[in-house]
Short mmCIF file of N, CA, C and O in Angstrom, two decimals:
data_model
loop_
_atom_site.label_atom_id
_atom_site.label_comp_id
_atom_site.label_asym_id
_atom_site.label_seq_id
_atom_site.Cartn_x
_atom_site.Cartn_y
_atom_site.Cartn_z
N UNK U 1 82.55 13.75 48.36
CA UNK U 1 81.16 13.38 48.20
C UNK U 1 80.30 14.60 48.49
O UNK U 1 80.52 15.31 49.45
N UNK U 2 79.29 14.81 47.67
CA UNK U 2 78.42 15.96 47.85
C UNK U 2 77.54 15.79 49.08
O UNK U 2 77.26 14.68 49.52
N UNK U 3 77.10 16.93 49.63
CA UNK U 3 76.28 16.92 50.84
C UNK U 3 74.98 16.15 50.64
O UNK U 3 74.54 15.45 51.54
N UNK U 4 74.34 16.29 49.45
CA UNK U 4 73.07 15.60 49.23
C UNK U 4 73.25 14.09 49.22
O UNK U 4 72.41 13.35 49.70
N UNK U 5 74.36 13.59 48.72
CA UNK U 5 74.63 12.16 48.73
C UNK U 5 74.99 11.69 50.13
O UNK U 5 74.58 10.62 50.56
N UNK U 6 75.77 12.50 50.84
CA UNK U 6 76.18 12.16 52.19
C UNK U 6 74.97 12.09 53.12
O UNK U 6 74.89 11.22 53.99
N UNK U 7 74.02 12.99 52.94
CA UNK U 7 72.83 13.02 53.79
C UNK U 7 72.00 11.76 53.62
O UNK U 7 71.36 11.31 54.55
N UNK U 8 72.00 11.17 52.44
CA UNK U 8 71.23 9.96 52.19
C UNK U 8 71.88 8.70 52.69
O UNK U 8 71.24 7.65 52.78
N UNK U 9 73.15 8.76 53.04
CA UNK U 9 73.87 7.56 53.48
C UNK U 9 73.40 7.05 54.83
O UNK U 9 73.28 5.85 55.03
N UNK U 10 73.15 7.95 55.77
CA UNK U 10 72.75 7.50 57.11
C UNK U 10 71.41 6.77 57.11
O UNK U 10 71.33 5.66 57.64
N UNK U 11 70.34 7.36 56.54
CA UNK U 11 69.07 6.63 56.60
C UNK U 11 69.12 5.31 55.83
O UNK U 11 68.56 4.31 56.28
N UNK U 12 69.81 5.29 54.71
CA UNK U 12 69.92 4.03 53.95
C UNK U 12 70.77 3.01 54.71
O UNK U 12 70.45 1.82 54.74
N UNK U 13 71.83 3.47 55.35
CA UNK U 13 72.66 2.56 56.15
C UNK U 13 71.89 2.00 57.34
O UNK U 13 71.97 0.81 57.64
N UNK U 14 71.13 2.86 58.00
CA UNK U 14 70.31 2.41 59.13
C UNK U 14 69.26 1.42 58.66
O UNK U 14 69.00 0.40 59.33
N UNK U 15 68.64 1.67 57.51
CA UNK U 15 67.65 0.74 56.97
C UNK U 15 68.29 -0.60 56.63
O UNK U 15 67.68 -1.65 56.87
N UNK U 16 69.50 -0.58 56.11
CA UNK U 16 70.20 -1.84 55.80
C UNK U 16 70.47 -2.64 57.07
O UNK U 16 70.29 -3.85 57.11
N UNK U 17 70.90 -1.95 58.12
CA UNK U 17 71.17 -2.63 59.39
C UNK U 17 69.87 -3.20 59.97
O UNK U 17 69.84 -4.34 60.45
N UNK U 18 68.80 -2.41 59.94
CA UNK U 18 67.50 -2.90 60.45
C UNK U 18 67.00 -4.10 59.65
O UNK U 18 66.52 -5.08 60.22
N UNK U 19 67.10 -4.01 58.32
CA UNK U 19 66.65 -5.12 57.48
C UNK U 19 67.46 -6.37 57.77
O UNK U 19 66.92 -7.47 57.94
N UNK U 20 68.78 -6.22 57.84
CA UNK U 20 69.64 -7.37 58.10
C UNK U 20 69.39 -7.96 59.49
O UNK U 20 69.36 -9.18 59.66
N UNK U 21 69.18 -7.10 60.47
CA UNK U 21 68.89 -7.58 61.83
C UNK U 21 67.57 -8.35 61.87
O UNK U 21 67.49 -9.42 62.47
N UNK U 22 66.54 -7.79 61.24
CA UNK U 22 65.26 -8.50 61.19
C UNK U 22 65.37 -9.84 60.50
O UNK U 22 64.84 -10.86 60.97
N UNK U 23 66.09 -9.88 59.40
CA UNK U 23 66.28 -11.13 58.67
C UNK U 23 67.13 -12.12 59.46
O UNK U 23 66.89 -13.33 59.43
N UNK U 24 68.13 -11.62 60.18
CA UNK U 24 68.97 -12.50 61.00
C UNK U 24 68.16 -13.12 62.14
O UNK U 24 68.31 -14.32 62.43
N UNK U 25 67.31 -12.34 62.77
CA UNK U 25 66.44 -12.88 63.83
C UNK U 25 65.48 -13.91 63.23
O UNK U 25 65.28 -14.99 63.80
N UNK U 26 64.92 -13.60 62.07
CA UNK U 26 64.05 -14.54 61.36
C UNK U 26 64.79 -15.84 61.09
O UNK U 26 64.28 -16.94 61.35
N UNK U 27 66.01 -15.75 60.58
CA UNK U 27 66.81 -16.94 60.27
C UNK U 27 67.08 -17.76 61.54
O UNK U 27 66.90 -18.99 61.56
N UNK U 28 67.49 -17.08 62.59
CA UNK U 28 67.80 -17.78 63.84
C UNK U 28 66.56 -18.51 64.39
O UNK U 28 66.64 -19.69 64.76
N UNK U 29 65.44 -17.81 64.46
CA UNK U 29 64.25 -18.41 65.05
C UNK U 29 63.74 -19.59 64.23
O UNK U 29 63.34 -20.62 64.79
N UNK U 30 63.77 -19.48 62.91
CA UNK U 30 63.33 -20.61 62.08
C UNK U 30 64.28 -21.80 62.22
O UNK U 30 63.82 -22.95 62.31
N UNK U 31 65.58 -21.56 62.27
CA UNK U 31 66.54 -22.65 62.46
C UNK U 31 66.36 -23.28 63.84
O UNK U 31 66.40 -24.50 63.99
N UNK U 32 66.14 -22.45 64.84
CA UNK U 32 65.96 -22.91 66.22
C UNK U 32 64.70 -23.77 66.38
O UNK U 32 64.71 -24.75 67.12
N UNK U 33 63.63 -23.40 65.69
CA UNK U 33 62.36 -24.11 65.83
C UNK U 33 62.19 -25.29 64.89
O UNK U 33 61.26 -26.09 65.06
N UNK U 34 63.03 -25.42 63.90
CA UNK U 34 62.83 -26.41 62.83
C UNK U 34 62.63 -27.84 63.34
O UNK U 34 61.71 -28.53 62.90
N UNK U 35 63.46 -28.27 64.27
CA UNK U 35 63.34 -29.66 64.73
C UNK U 35 62.02 -29.95 65.43
O UNK U 35 61.53 -31.08 65.41
N UNK U 36 61.40 -28.94 66.00
CA UNK U 36 60.10 -29.12 66.67
C UNK U 36 58.98 -29.37 65.67
O UNK U 36 57.90 -29.83 66.05
N UNK U 37 59.21 -29.02 64.41
CA UNK U 37 58.16 -29.16 63.39
C UNK U 37 58.45 -30.25 62.37
O UNK U 37 57.76 -30.36 61.38
N UNK U 38 59.46 -31.07 62.61
CA UNK U 38 59.76 -32.16 61.68
C UNK U 38 58.63 -33.18 61.58
O UNK U 38 58.44 -33.80 60.54
N UNK U 39 57.86 -33.35 62.64
CA UNK U 39 56.77 -34.33 62.65
C UNK U 39 55.57 -33.88 61.81
O UNK U 39 54.77 -34.70 61.38
N UNK U 40 55.43 -32.58 61.57
CA UNK U 40 54.34 -32.06 60.75
C UNK U 40 54.77 -32.22 59.30
O UNK U 40 55.57 -31.46 58.80
N UNK U 41 54.21 -33.27 58.65
CA UNK U 41 54.78 -33.64 57.37
C UNK U 41 53.76 -34.18 56.39
O UNK U 41 52.79 -34.82 56.77
N UNK U 42 53.99 -33.91 55.15
CA UNK U 42 53.38 -34.57 53.99
C UNK U 42 54.58 -35.10 53.21
O UNK U 42 55.34 -35.85 53.76
N UNK U 43 54.77 -34.66 51.98
CA UNK U 43 56.00 -35.01 51.25
C UNK U 43 57.18 -34.21 51.80
O UNK U 43 58.31 -34.67 51.81
N UNK U 44 56.89 -32.99 52.26
CA UNK U 44 57.90 -32.10 52.84
C UNK U 44 57.46 -31.79 54.26
O UNK U 44 56.29 -31.49 54.50
N UNK U 45 58.40 -31.84 55.20
CA UNK U 45 58.02 -31.53 56.58
C UNK U 45 58.05 -30.02 56.81
O UNK U 45 58.76 -29.28 56.12
N UNK U 46 57.31 -29.60 57.80
CA UNK U 46 57.32 -28.18 58.17
C UNK U 46 58.70 -27.79 58.70
O UNK U 46 59.16 -26.68 58.48
N UNK U 47 59.39 -28.73 59.34
CA UNK U 47 60.75 -28.47 59.80
C UNK U 47 61.68 -28.17 58.64
O UNK U 47 62.52 -27.27 58.72
N UNK U 48 61.54 -28.89 57.54
CA UNK U 48 62.35 -28.63 56.34
C UNK U 48 62.03 -27.25 55.78
O UNK U 48 62.94 -26.50 55.40
N UNK U 49 60.76 -26.88 55.76
CA UNK U 49 60.38 -25.56 55.29
C UNK U 49 60.96 -24.47 56.19
O UNK U 49 61.39 -23.41 55.71
N UNK U 50 61.00 -24.73 57.49
CA UNK U 50 61.62 -23.77 58.42
C UNK U 50 63.11 -23.63 58.13
O UNK U 50 63.66 -22.53 58.19
N UNK U 51 63.78 -24.74 57.83
CA UNK U 51 65.22 -24.67 57.50
C UNK U 51 65.46 -23.90 56.21
O UNK U 51 66.42 -23.14 56.09
N UNK U 52 64.57 -24.09 55.24
CA UNK U 52 64.68 -23.34 53.98
C UNK U 52 64.49 -21.84 54.24
O UNK U 52 65.24 -21.01 53.74
N UNK U 53 63.48 -21.49 55.05
CA UNK U 53 63.25 -20.08 55.41
C UNK U 53 64.47 -19.51 56.12
O UNK U 53 64.89 -18.38 55.85
N UNK U 54 65.06 -20.29 57.02
CA UNK U 54 66.25 -19.83 57.75
C UNK U 54 67.40 -19.55 56.79
O UNK U 54 68.07 -18.52 56.90
N UNK U 55 67.62 -20.44 55.83
CA UNK U 55 68.70 -20.25 54.87
C UNK U 55 68.45 -19.04 53.97
O UNK U 55 69.37 -18.24 53.72
N UNK U 56 67.22 -18.89 53.50
CA UNK U 56 66.88 -17.74 52.64
C UNK U 56 67.01 -16.42 53.41
O UNK U 56 67.53 -15.44 52.86
N UNK U 57 66.56 -16.41 54.65
CA UNK U 57 66.65 -15.18 55.45
C UNK U 57 68.12 -14.83 55.74
O UNK U 57 68.49 -13.65 55.71
N UNK U 58 68.94 -15.83 56.02
CA UNK U 58 70.36 -15.57 56.26
C UNK U 58 71.03 -15.02 55.00
O UNK U 58 71.81 -14.06 55.06
N UNK U 59 70.72 -15.62 53.85
CA UNK U 59 71.28 -15.12 52.59
C UNK U 59 70.81 -13.69 52.31
O UNK U 59 71.60 -12.83 51.91
N UNK U 60 69.53 -13.42 52.54
CA UNK U 60 68.98 -12.08 52.32
C UNK U 60 69.65 -11.05 53.23
O UNK U 60 69.97 -9.95 52.80
N UNK U 61 69.89 -11.41 54.48
CA UNK U 61 70.58 -10.50 55.42
C UNK U 61 71.97 -10.17 54.91
O UNK U 61 72.40 -9.01 54.93
N UNK U 62 72.66 -11.18 54.43
CA UNK U 62 74.01 -10.97 53.91
C UNK U 62 73.99 -10.08 52.67
O UNK U 62 74.79 -9.15 52.55
N UNK U 63 73.06 -10.33 51.77
CA UNK U 63 72.97 -9.52 50.55
C UNK U 63 72.67 -8.05 50.86
O UNK U 63 73.25 -7.15 50.26
N UNK U 64 71.76 -7.82 51.78
CA UNK U 64 71.39 -6.45 52.14
C UNK U 64 72.59 -5.69 52.70
O UNK U 64 72.76 -4.51 52.43
N UNK U 65 73.42 -6.39 53.46
CA UNK U 65 74.57 -5.71 54.06
C UNK U 65 75.77 -5.60 53.12
O UNK U 65 76.45 -4.57 53.10
N UNK U 66 76.02 -6.63 52.34
CA UNK U 66 77.26 -6.68 51.57
C UNK U 66 77.08 -6.26 50.11
O UNK U 66 77.87 -5.48 49.59
N UNK U 67 76.07 -6.79 49.45
CA UNK U 67 75.93 -6.51 48.02
C UNK U 67 75.33 -5.14 47.77
O UNK U 67 75.73 -4.42 46.87
N UNK U 68 74.35 -4.74 48.53
CA UNK U 68 73.75 -3.40 48.49
C UNK U 68 73.31 -2.97 47.10
O UNK U 68 73.64 -1.88 46.64
N UNK U 69 72.57 -3.81 46.43
CA UNK U 69 72.03 -3.52 45.10
C UNK U 69 70.53 -3.79 45.13
O UNK U 69 70.02 -4.55 45.96
N UNK U 70 69.81 -3.21 44.20
CA UNK U 70 68.35 -3.35 44.15
C UNK U 70 67.91 -4.81 44.09
O UNK U 70 66.99 -5.19 44.82
N UNK U 71 68.52 -5.67 43.27
CA UNK U 71 68.06 -7.07 43.26
C UNK U 71 68.19 -7.75 44.63
O UNK U 71 67.32 -8.53 45.03
N UNK U 72 69.24 -7.43 45.38
CA UNK U 72 69.39 -7.99 46.72
C UNK U 72 68.33 -7.45 47.67
O UNK U 72 67.81 -8.19 48.51
N UNK U 73 68.00 -6.17 47.53
CA UNK U 73 66.95 -5.57 48.37
C UNK U 73 65.58 -6.18 48.04
O UNK U 73 64.78 -6.42 48.94
N UNK U 74 65.33 -6.43 46.77
CA UNK U 74 64.07 -7.06 46.36
C UNK U 74 64.00 -8.48 46.92
O UNK U 74 62.95 -8.91 47.43
N UNK U 75 65.10 -9.22 46.83
CA UNK U 75 65.14 -10.57 47.39
C UNK U 75 64.87 -10.53 48.89
O UNK U 75 64.08 -11.33 49.40
N UNK U 76 65.51 -9.62 49.60
CA UNK U 76 65.31 -9.50 51.04
C UNK U 76 63.86 -9.16 51.36
O UNK U 76 63.27 -9.74 52.29
N UNK U 77 63.26 -8.24 50.59
CA UNK U 77 61.86 -7.91 50.80
C UNK U 77 60.98 -9.13 50.57
O UNK U 77 60.07 -9.41 51.35
N UNK U 78 61.25 -9.88 49.50
CA UNK U 78 60.42 -11.06 49.17
C UNK U 78 60.51 -12.12 50.26
O UNK U 78 59.49 -12.73 50.63
N UNK U 79 61.69 -12.34 50.80
CA UNK U 79 61.85 -13.33 51.87
C UNK U 79 61.08 -12.88 53.11
O UNK U 79 60.33 -13.66 53.70
N UNK U 80 61.27 -11.63 53.51
CA UNK U 80 60.60 -11.13 54.72
C UNK U 80 59.09 -11.05 54.53
O UNK U 80 58.33 -11.49 55.39
N UNK U 81 58.65 -10.49 53.42
CA UNK U 81 57.21 -10.34 53.18
C UNK U 81 56.53 -11.70 53.00
O UNK U 81 55.43 -11.93 53.51
N UNK U 82 57.20 -12.59 52.27
CA UNK U 82 56.62 -13.92 52.07
C UNK U 82 56.52 -14.69 53.37
O UNK U 82 55.50 -15.33 53.65
N UNK U 83 57.57 -14.63 54.17
CA UNK U 83 57.54 -15.32 55.47
C UNK U 83 56.48 -14.75 56.38
O UNK U 83 55.75 -15.49 57.04
N UNK U 84 56.37 -13.42 56.41
CA UNK U 84 55.35 -12.78 57.24
C UNK U 84 53.95 -13.13 56.77
O UNK U 84 53.07 -13.46 57.58
N UNK U 85 53.73 -13.09 55.48
CA UNK U 85 52.40 -13.43 54.93
C UNK U 85 52.02 -14.87 55.28
O UNK U 85 50.89 -15.12 55.74
N UNK U 86 52.95 -15.81 55.08
CA UNK U 86 52.63 -17.20 55.39
C UNK U 86 52.39 -17.42 56.88
O UNK U 86 51.47 -18.15 57.26
N UNK U 87 53.19 -16.77 57.71
CA UNK U 87 52.99 -16.90 59.15
C UNK U 87 51.60 -16.42 59.55
O UNK U 87 50.88 -17.10 60.29
N UNK U 88 51.19 -15.27 59.03
CA UNK U 88 49.87 -14.73 59.38
C UNK U 88 48.74 -15.56 58.78
O UNK U 88 47.71 -15.78 59.43
N UNK U 89 48.91 -16.04 57.56
CA UNK U 89 47.88 -16.89 56.95
C UNK U 89 47.68 -18.15 57.78
O UNK U 89 46.55 -18.51 58.13
N UNK U 90 48.79 -18.83 58.12
CA UNK U 90 48.67 -20.08 58.87
C UNK U 90 48.32 -19.85 60.34
O UNK U 90 47.94 -20.79 61.03
N UNK U 91 48.39 -18.64 60.81
CA UNK U 91 47.92 -18.34 62.17
C UNK U 91 46.41 -18.18 62.19
O UNK U 91 45.74 -18.62 63.11
N UNK U 92 45.86 -17.54 61.14
CA UNK U 92 44.44 -17.19 61.16
C UNK U 92 43.56 -18.04 60.25
O UNK U 92 42.34 -17.97 60.36
N UNK U 93 44.14 -18.82 59.34
CA UNK U 93 43.32 -19.62 58.41
C UNK U 93 43.84 -21.05 58.34
O UNK U 93 45.05 -21.27 58.22
N UNK U 94 42.93 -21.99 58.40
CA UNK U 94 43.30 -23.40 58.25
C UNK U 94 43.11 -23.77 56.78
O UNK U 94 42.02 -24.16 56.36
N UNK U 95 44.17 -23.60 56.00
CA UNK U 95 44.07 -23.87 54.55
C UNK U 95 44.25 -25.34 54.23
O UNK U 95 44.09 -25.75 53.08
N UNK U 96 44.62 -26.14 55.21
CA UNK U 96 44.78 -27.57 55.00
C UNK U 96 46.09 -27.90 54.29
O UNK U 96 46.98 -27.08 54.15
N UNK U 97 46.16 -29.13 53.81
CA UNK U 97 47.33 -29.60 53.08
C UNK U 97 47.27 -29.07 51.66
O UNK U 97 46.23 -29.14 51.01
N UNK U 98 48.40 -28.55 51.18
CA UNK U 98 48.48 -28.04 49.81
C UNK U 98 49.58 -28.81 49.07
O UNK U 98 50.76 -28.54 49.27
N UNK U 99 49.19 -29.76 48.24
CA UNK U 99 50.17 -30.55 47.50
C UNK U 99 51.14 -31.22 48.45
O UNK U 99 50.72 -31.91 49.38
N UNK U 100 52.44 -30.99 48.24
CA UNK U 100 53.43 -31.64 49.11
C UNK U 100 53.62 -30.95 50.46
O UNK U 100 54.36 -31.43 51.31
N UNK U 101 52.93 -29.83 50.66
CA UNK U 101 53.11 -29.05 51.89
C UNK U 101 52.11 -29.49 52.96
O UNK U 101 50.92 -29.65 52.67
N UNK U 102 52.57 -29.62 54.20
CA UNK U 102 51.68 -30.06 55.27
C UNK U 102 50.71 -28.97 55.70
O UNK U 102 50.87 -27.80 55.36
N UNK U 103 49.72 -29.37 56.46
CA UNK U 103 48.80 -28.41 57.08
C UNK U 103 49.56 -27.74 58.22
O UNK U 103 49.89 -28.37 59.22
N UNK U 104 49.84 -26.46 58.07
CA UNK U 104 50.66 -25.75 59.05
C UNK U 104 49.83 -24.80 59.93
O UNK U 104 50.38 -23.91 60.57
N UNK U 105 48.53 -25.01 59.96
CA UNK U 105 47.66 -24.17 60.78
C UNK U 105 48.07 -24.27 62.24
O UNK U 105 48.20 -25.34 62.80
N UNK U 106 48.30 -23.12 62.86
CA UNK U 106 48.69 -23.06 64.27
C UNK U 106 48.07 -21.79 64.86
O UNK U 106 48.67 -20.72 64.80
N UNK U 107 46.86 -21.91 65.41
CA UNK U 107 46.09 -20.72 65.83
C UNK U 107 46.48 -20.15 67.19
O UNK U 107 45.62 -19.67 67.93
N UNK U 108 47.74 -20.18 67.54
CA UNK U 108 48.18 -19.66 68.83
C UNK U 108 49.36 -18.71 68.62
O UNK U 108 50.08 -18.80 67.63
N UNK U 109 49.51 -17.82 69.58
CA UNK U 109 50.70 -16.96 69.62
C UNK U 109 51.58 -17.45 70.75
O UNK U 109 51.09 -17.82 71.82
N UNK U 110 52.88 -17.46 70.53
CA UNK U 110 53.84 -17.73 71.58
C UNK U 110 55.05 -16.84 71.31
O UNK U 110 55.14 -16.20 70.27
N UNK U 111 55.95 -16.77 72.27
CA UNK U 111 57.04 -15.80 72.23
C UNK U 111 57.83 -15.83 70.92
O UNK U 111 58.04 -14.80 70.29
N UNK U 112 58.28 -17.00 70.49
CA UNK U 112 59.10 -17.07 69.28
C UNK U 112 58.33 -16.68 68.03
O UNK U 112 58.89 -16.08 67.11
N UNK U 113 57.05 -16.99 67.99
CA UNK U 113 56.24 -16.59 66.83
C UNK U 113 56.07 -15.07 66.81
O UNK U 113 56.17 -14.45 65.75
N UNK U 114 55.83 -14.49 67.97
CA UNK U 114 55.69 -13.04 68.06
C UNK U 114 56.98 -12.34 67.66
O UNK U 114 56.97 -11.35 66.91
N UNK U 115 58.11 -12.84 68.13
CA UNK U 115 59.41 -12.27 67.75
C UNK U 115 59.64 -12.37 66.25
O UNK U 115 60.18 -11.45 65.63
N UNK U 116 59.24 -13.49 65.67
CA UNK U 116 59.40 -13.67 64.22
C UNK U 116 58.56 -12.65 63.45
O UNK U 116 59.05 -12.05 62.48
N UNK U 117 57.33 -12.43 63.89
CA UNK U 117 56.47 -11.44 63.22
C UNK U 117 57.11 -10.05 63.29
O UNK U 117 57.15 -9.33 62.29
N UNK U 118 57.59 -9.69 64.46
CA UNK U 118 58.21 -8.37 64.62
C UNK U 118 59.45 -8.26 63.74
O UNK U 118 59.64 -7.27 63.02
N UNK U 119 60.30 -9.27 63.75
CA UNK U 119 61.52 -9.25 62.95
C UNK U 119 61.22 -9.15 61.46
O UNK U 119 61.84 -8.37 60.73
N UNK U 120 60.25 -9.95 61.00
CA UNK U 120 59.89 -9.91 59.58
C UNK U 120 59.26 -8.57 59.21
O UNK U 120 59.55 -8.03 58.13
N UNK U 121 58.43 -8.02 60.07
CA UNK U 121 57.81 -6.72 59.79
C UNK U 121 58.86 -5.62 59.72
O UNK U 121 58.81 -4.76 58.82
N UNK U 122 59.84 -5.64 60.61
CA UNK U 122 60.93 -4.66 60.57
C UNK U 122 61.69 -4.79 59.26
O UNK U 122 62.01 -3.80 58.60
N UNK U 123 61.99 -6.03 58.87
CA UNK U 123 62.72 -6.25 57.61
C UNK U 123 61.91 -5.79 56.40
O UNK U 123 62.47 -5.19 55.47
N UNK U 124 60.61 -6.04 56.41
CA UNK U 124 59.76 -5.59 55.31
C UNK U 124 59.78 -4.06 55.21
O UNK U 124 60.01 -3.50 54.14
N UNK U 125 59.56 -3.38 56.33
CA UNK U 125 59.54 -1.91 56.32
C UNK U 125 60.89 -1.34 55.90
O UNK U 125 60.96 -0.38 55.12
N UNK U 126 61.97 -1.91 56.41
CA UNK U 126 63.30 -1.40 56.07
C UNK U 126 63.61 -1.61 54.59
O UNK U 126 64.18 -0.73 53.94
N UNK U 127 63.24 -2.76 54.04
CA UNK U 127 63.52 -3.00 52.62
C UNK U 127 62.61 -2.17 51.72
O UNK U 127 63.04 -1.74 50.65
N UNK U 128 61.39 -1.91 52.14
CA UNK U 128 60.53 -1.00 51.37
C UNK U 128 61.18 0.38 51.33
O UNK U 128 61.22 1.02 50.27
N UNK U 129 61.70 0.84 52.46
CA UNK U 129 62.39 2.12 52.49
C UNK U 129 63.58 2.10 51.52
O UNK U 129 63.77 3.05 50.74
N UNK U 130 64.37 1.04 51.53
CA UNK U 130 65.52 0.94 50.64
C UNK U 130 65.11 0.98 49.17
O UNK U 130 65.79 1.56 48.33
N UNK U 131 63.99 0.34 48.88
CA UNK U 131 63.54 0.29 47.49
C UNK U 131 62.92 1.61 47.02
O UNK U 131 62.99 1.95 45.84
N UNK U 132 62.34 2.36 47.94
CA UNK U 132 61.65 3.60 47.54
C UNK U 132 62.49 4.86 47.72
O UNK U 132 62.31 5.83 46.98
N UNK U 133 63.38 4.89 48.69
CA UNK U 133 64.13 6.11 49.00
C UNK U 133 65.44 6.13 48.23
O UNK U 133 66.31 5.29 48.42
N UNK U 134 65.59 7.10 47.41
CA UNK U 134 66.83 7.34 46.68
C UNK U 134 67.18 8.81 46.89
O UNK U 134 66.39 9.69 46.55
N UNK U 135 68.35 9.09 47.44
CA UNK U 135 68.73 10.50 47.62
C UNK U 135 68.78 11.21 46.27
O UNK U 135 69.17 10.61 45.27
N UNK U 136 68.34 12.43 46.27
CA UNK U 136 68.38 13.22 45.03
C UNK U 136 69.81 13.58 44.69
O UNK U 136 70.58 13.97 45.54
N UNK U 137 70.09 13.48 43.44
CA UNK U 137 71.40 13.92 42.96
C UNK U 137 71.19 15.27 42.29
O UNK U 137 70.51 15.38 41.29
N UNK U 138 71.76 16.28 42.88
CA UNK U 138 71.60 17.62 42.32
C UNK U 138 72.88 18.04 41.62
O UNK U 138 73.97 17.60 41.97
N UNK U 139 72.70 18.87 40.65
CA UNK U 139 73.86 19.40 39.93
C UNK U 139 74.48 20.51 40.74
O UNK U 139 73.79 21.25 41.44
N UNK U 140 75.78 20.67 40.62
CA UNK U 140 76.42 21.80 41.31
C UNK U 140 75.88 23.12 40.77
O UNK U 140 75.42 23.19 39.64
N UNK U 141 75.91 24.15 41.60
CA UNK U 141 75.44 25.47 41.15
C UNK U 141 76.22 25.91 39.93
O UNK U 141 77.42 25.69 39.83
N UNK U 142 75.50 26.54 39.02
CA UNK U 142 76.15 27.03 37.80
C UNK U 142 76.08 26.02 36.67
O UNK U 142 76.71 26.20 35.66
N UNK U 143 75.35 24.93 36.86
CA UNK U 143 75.20 23.96 35.78
C UNK U 143 76.29 22.92 35.78
O UNK U 143 77.03 22.74 36.73
N UNK U 144 76.41 22.24 34.68
CA UNK U 144 77.34 21.13 34.54
C UNK U 144 78.80 21.51 34.61
O UNK U 144 79.61 20.76 35.08
N UNK U 145 79.12 22.63 34.08
CA UNK U 145 80.52 23.01 33.94
C UNK U 145 80.93 24.09 34.93
O UNK U 145 81.72 24.95 34.62
N UNK U 146 80.39 24.01 36.11
CA UNK U 146 80.73 25.02 37.12
C UNK U 146 82.19 24.89 37.53
O UNK U 146 82.74 23.81 37.60
N UNK U 147 82.79 26.00 37.78
CA UNK U 147 84.19 26.00 38.20
C UNK U 147 84.25 25.65 39.68
O UNK U 147 83.45 26.11 40.47
N UNK U 148 85.21 24.89 40.06
CA UNK U 148 85.39 24.52 41.46
C UNK U 148 86.53 25.28 41.97
O UNK U 148 87.32 25.36 42.59
#
């Protein structure tokens, strides 16, 4: 393996581990909290939405570590960014009931919510790095047909 490709492996590997760790924490916390939110309900309970987020985050963590392809990285980014956006929206804005979704406004911070924000933000940043950073592939000196 060429030096330029080898040099890019560490930062991308570290970003994959960070993304997967953030998504795993997100999955755990949503699964852990789901039963507490089953009572917040319209057609779909907030607890069910938490379980869906937990499943999506777990799948995204697995894809980032095992599949290591752009579509998996995009999926992981979408799960983390979407979860973070919704958490912040429902923390700061009372949007009310939206169709089958309950009113999830919760204007307080607590330990598990703070940990979720940090985990999702880490996953977002790590997946953005994965999507934007590609090690340069340089040709060997002497052009294409250089003698080795």
